[in-house]
mmCIF file of C-alpha atoms in Angstrom:
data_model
loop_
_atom_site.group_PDB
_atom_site.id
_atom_site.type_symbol
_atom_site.label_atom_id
_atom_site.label_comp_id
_atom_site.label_asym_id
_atom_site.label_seq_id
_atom_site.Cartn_x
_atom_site.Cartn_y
_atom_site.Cartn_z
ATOM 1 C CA UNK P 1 -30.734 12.103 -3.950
ATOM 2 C CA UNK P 2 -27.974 12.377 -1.401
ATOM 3 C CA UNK P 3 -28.299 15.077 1.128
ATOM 4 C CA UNK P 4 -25.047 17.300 0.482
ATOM 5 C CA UNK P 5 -25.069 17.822 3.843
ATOM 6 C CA UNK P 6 -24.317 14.863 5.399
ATOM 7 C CA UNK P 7 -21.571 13.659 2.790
ATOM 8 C CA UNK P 8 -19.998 17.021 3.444
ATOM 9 C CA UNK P 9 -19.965 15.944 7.367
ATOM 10 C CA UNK P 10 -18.945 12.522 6.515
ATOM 11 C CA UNK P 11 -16.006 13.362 4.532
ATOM 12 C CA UNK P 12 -14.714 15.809 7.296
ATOM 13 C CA UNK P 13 -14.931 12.780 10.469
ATOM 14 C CA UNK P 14 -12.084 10.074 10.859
ATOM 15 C CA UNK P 15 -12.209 6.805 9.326
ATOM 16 C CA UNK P 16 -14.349 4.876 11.500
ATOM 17 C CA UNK P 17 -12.432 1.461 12.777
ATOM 18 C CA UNK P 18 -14.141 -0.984 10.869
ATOM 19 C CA UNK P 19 -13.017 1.275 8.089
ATOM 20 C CA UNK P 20 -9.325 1.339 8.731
ATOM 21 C CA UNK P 21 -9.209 -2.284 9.219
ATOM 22 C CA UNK P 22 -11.191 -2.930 5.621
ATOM 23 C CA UNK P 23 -7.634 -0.972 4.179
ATOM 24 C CA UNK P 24 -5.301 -2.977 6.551
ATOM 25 C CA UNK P 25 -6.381 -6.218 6.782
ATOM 26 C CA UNK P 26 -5.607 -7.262 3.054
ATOM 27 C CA UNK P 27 -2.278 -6.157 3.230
ATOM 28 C CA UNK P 28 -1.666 -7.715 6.894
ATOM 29 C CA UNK P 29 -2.562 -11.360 4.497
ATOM 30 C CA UNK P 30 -0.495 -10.141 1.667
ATOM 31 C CA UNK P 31 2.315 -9.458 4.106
ATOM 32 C CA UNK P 32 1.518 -12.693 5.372
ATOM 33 C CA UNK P 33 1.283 -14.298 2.194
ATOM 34 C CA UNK P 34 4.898 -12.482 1.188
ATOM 35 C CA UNK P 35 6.372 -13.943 4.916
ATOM 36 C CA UNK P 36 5.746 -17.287 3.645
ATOM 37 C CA UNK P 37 7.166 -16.762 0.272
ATOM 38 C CA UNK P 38 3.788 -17.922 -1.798
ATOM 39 C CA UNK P 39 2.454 -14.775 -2.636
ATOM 40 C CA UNK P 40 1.028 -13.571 -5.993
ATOM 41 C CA UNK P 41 1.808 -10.717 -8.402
ATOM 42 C CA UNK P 42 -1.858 -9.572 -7.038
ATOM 43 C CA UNK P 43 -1.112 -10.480 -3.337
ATOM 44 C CA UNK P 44 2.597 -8.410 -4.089
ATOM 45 C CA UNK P 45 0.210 -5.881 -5.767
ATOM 46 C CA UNK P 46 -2.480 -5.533 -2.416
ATOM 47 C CA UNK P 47 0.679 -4.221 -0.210
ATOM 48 C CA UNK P 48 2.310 -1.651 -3.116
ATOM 49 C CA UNK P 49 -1.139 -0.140 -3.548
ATOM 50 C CA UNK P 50 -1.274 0.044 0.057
ATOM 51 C CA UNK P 51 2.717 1.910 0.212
ATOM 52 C CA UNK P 52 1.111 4.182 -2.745
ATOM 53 C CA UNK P 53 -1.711 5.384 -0.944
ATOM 54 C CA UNK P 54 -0.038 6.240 2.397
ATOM 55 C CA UNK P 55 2.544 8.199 0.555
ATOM 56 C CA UNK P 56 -0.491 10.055 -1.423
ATOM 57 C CA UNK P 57 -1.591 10.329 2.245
ATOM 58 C CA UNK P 58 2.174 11.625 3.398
ATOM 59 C CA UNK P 59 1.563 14.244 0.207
ATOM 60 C CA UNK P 60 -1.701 15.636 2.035
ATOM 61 C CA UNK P 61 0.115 15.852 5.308
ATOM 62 C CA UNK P 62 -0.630 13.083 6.955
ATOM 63 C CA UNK P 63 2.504 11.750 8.929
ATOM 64 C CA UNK P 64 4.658 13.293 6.325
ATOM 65 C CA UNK P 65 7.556 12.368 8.105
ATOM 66 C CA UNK P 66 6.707 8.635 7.294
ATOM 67 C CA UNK P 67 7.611 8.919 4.016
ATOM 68 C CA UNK P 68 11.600 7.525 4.363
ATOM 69 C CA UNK P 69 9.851 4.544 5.564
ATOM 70 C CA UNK P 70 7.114 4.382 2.712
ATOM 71 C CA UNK P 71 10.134 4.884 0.401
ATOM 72 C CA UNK P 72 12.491 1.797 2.055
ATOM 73 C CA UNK P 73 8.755 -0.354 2.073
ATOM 74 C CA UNK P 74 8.555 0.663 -1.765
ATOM 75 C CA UNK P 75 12.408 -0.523 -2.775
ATOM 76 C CA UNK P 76 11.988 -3.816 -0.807
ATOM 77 C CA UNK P 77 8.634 -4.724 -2.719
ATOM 78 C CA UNK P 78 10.713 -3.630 -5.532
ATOM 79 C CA UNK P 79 13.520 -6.161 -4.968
ATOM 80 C CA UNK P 80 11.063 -8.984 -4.138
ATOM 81 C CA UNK P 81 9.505 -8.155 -7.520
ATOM 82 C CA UNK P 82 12.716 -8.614 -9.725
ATOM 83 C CA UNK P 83 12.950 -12.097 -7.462
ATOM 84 C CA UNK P 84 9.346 -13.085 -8.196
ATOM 85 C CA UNK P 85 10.312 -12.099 -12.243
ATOM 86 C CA UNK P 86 13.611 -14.241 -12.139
ATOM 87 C CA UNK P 87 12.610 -17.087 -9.582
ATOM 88 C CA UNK P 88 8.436 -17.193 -9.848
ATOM 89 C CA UNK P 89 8.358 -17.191 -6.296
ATOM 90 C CA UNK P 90 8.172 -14.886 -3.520
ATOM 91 C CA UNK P 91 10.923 -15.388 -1.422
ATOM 92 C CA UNK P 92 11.599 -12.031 0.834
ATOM 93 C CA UNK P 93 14.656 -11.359 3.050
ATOM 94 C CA UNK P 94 13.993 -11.003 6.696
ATOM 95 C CA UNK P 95 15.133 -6.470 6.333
ATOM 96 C CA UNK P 96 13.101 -6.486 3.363
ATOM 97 C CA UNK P 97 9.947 -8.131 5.540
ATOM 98 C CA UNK P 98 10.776 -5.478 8.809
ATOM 99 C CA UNK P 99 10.469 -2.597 6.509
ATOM 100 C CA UNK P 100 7.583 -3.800 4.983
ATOM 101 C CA UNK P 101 5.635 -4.278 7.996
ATOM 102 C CA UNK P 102 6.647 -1.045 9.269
ATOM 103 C CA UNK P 103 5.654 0.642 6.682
ATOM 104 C CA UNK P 104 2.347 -1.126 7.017
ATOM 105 C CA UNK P 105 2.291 0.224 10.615
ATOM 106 C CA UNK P 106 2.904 3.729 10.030
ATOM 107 C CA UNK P 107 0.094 3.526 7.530
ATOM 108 C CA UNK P 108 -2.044 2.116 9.832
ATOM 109 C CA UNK P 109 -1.317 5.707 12.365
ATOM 110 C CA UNK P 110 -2.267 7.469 9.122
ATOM 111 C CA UNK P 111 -5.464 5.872 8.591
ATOM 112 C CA UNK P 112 -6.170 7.155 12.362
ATOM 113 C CA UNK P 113 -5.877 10.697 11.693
ATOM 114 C CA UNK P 114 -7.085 10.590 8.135
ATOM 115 C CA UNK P 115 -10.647 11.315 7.101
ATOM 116 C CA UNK P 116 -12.747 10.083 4.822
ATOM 117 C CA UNK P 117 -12.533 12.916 2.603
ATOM 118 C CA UNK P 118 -8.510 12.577 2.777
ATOM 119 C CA UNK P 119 -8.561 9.077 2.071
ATOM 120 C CA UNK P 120 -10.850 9.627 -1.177
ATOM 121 C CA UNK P 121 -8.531 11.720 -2.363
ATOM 122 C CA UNK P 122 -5.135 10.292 -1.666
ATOM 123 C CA UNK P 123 -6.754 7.074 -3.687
ATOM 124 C CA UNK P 124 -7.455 9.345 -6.715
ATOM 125 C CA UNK P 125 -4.284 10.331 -6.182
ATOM 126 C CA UNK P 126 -2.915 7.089 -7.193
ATOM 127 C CA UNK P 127 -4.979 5.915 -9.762
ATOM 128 C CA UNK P 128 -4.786 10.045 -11.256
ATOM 129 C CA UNK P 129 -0.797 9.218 -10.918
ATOM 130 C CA UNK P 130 -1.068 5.320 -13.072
ATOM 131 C CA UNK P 131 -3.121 6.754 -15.531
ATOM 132 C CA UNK P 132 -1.287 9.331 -16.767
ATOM 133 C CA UNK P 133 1.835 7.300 -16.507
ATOM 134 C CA UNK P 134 3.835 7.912 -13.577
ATOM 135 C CA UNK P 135 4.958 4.686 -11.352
ATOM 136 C CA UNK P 136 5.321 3.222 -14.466
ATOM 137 C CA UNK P 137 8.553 0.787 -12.646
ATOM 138 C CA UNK P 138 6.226 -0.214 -10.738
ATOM 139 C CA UNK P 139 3.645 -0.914 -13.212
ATOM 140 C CA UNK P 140 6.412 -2.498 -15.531
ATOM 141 C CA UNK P 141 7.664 -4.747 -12.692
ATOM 142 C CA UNK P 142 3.876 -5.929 -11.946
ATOM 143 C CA UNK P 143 3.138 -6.660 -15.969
ATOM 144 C CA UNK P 144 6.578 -8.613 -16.225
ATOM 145 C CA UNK P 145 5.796 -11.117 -12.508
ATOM 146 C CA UNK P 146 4.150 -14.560 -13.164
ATOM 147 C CA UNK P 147 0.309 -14.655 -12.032
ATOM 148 C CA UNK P 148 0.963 -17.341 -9.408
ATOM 149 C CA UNK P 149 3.745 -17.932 -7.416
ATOM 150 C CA UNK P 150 5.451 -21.583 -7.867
ATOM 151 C CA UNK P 151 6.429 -23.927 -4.927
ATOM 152 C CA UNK P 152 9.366 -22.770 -3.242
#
């Protein structure tokens, strides 16, 4: 049996780095992926997920004043979505790319300050928020993309 005691302490300590990057680094290759215009419903998927959590993060008041920026990340993925629906490819515009990536930065300050407790629960948060139905653009938008992006 766990000791209650140290996953009380562990839930109140900073992610540790190795930690942080494990939540970055697949959306720093999605990005990628997205820059080169062959990425994936799943790939386009990694990086919303990622845009969901730090605004669950945002909600617990971490970097709330990020949340403009989560919001333009959020719209761009949106319009590379409806692209990806009516093109099968990936093909991003160079604003839509900048916000992205910021966004992606800002989340990466959040996953400084946040703790592993915070973290936990700002994931619930999302997956509490899908199954009962909210995000359901989003969800719609991912259901409707092909699986694999085609040759540009």
């Amino acid at each position: 049996m766990p000791n209650c005691l140290d996953w009380a302490i562990a839930g109140a300590h900073t992610l540790m780095l190795g930690q942080q990057e494990a939540f970055i680094k697949p959306v720093d290759d999605a990005i990628d992926l997205l820059r080169q215009g062959v990425a994936t419903r799943d790939d386009w998927n990694m990086v919303a997920s990622a845009m969901n959590i730090a605004v669950a993060l945002a909600d617990l008041q971490i970097c709330p004043n990020f949340v403009p920026d989560f919001e333009r990340a959020q719209e761009a993925l949106r319009e590379i979505a409806r692209r990806m629906i009516q093109r099968g490819t990936s093909t991003c515009y160079a604003a839509e790319l900048e916000s992205i990536r910021e966004a992606r930065d800002m989340y990466r300050i959040q996953l400084r300050y946040c703790t592993q407790a915070e973290s936990s629960r700002a994931i619930k948060r999302v997956k509490d928020t899908h199954r009962s139905g909210g995000m359901q653009d989003m969800a719609k938008l991912f259901n409707n993309m092909p699986p694999a992006a085609q040759a540009a």
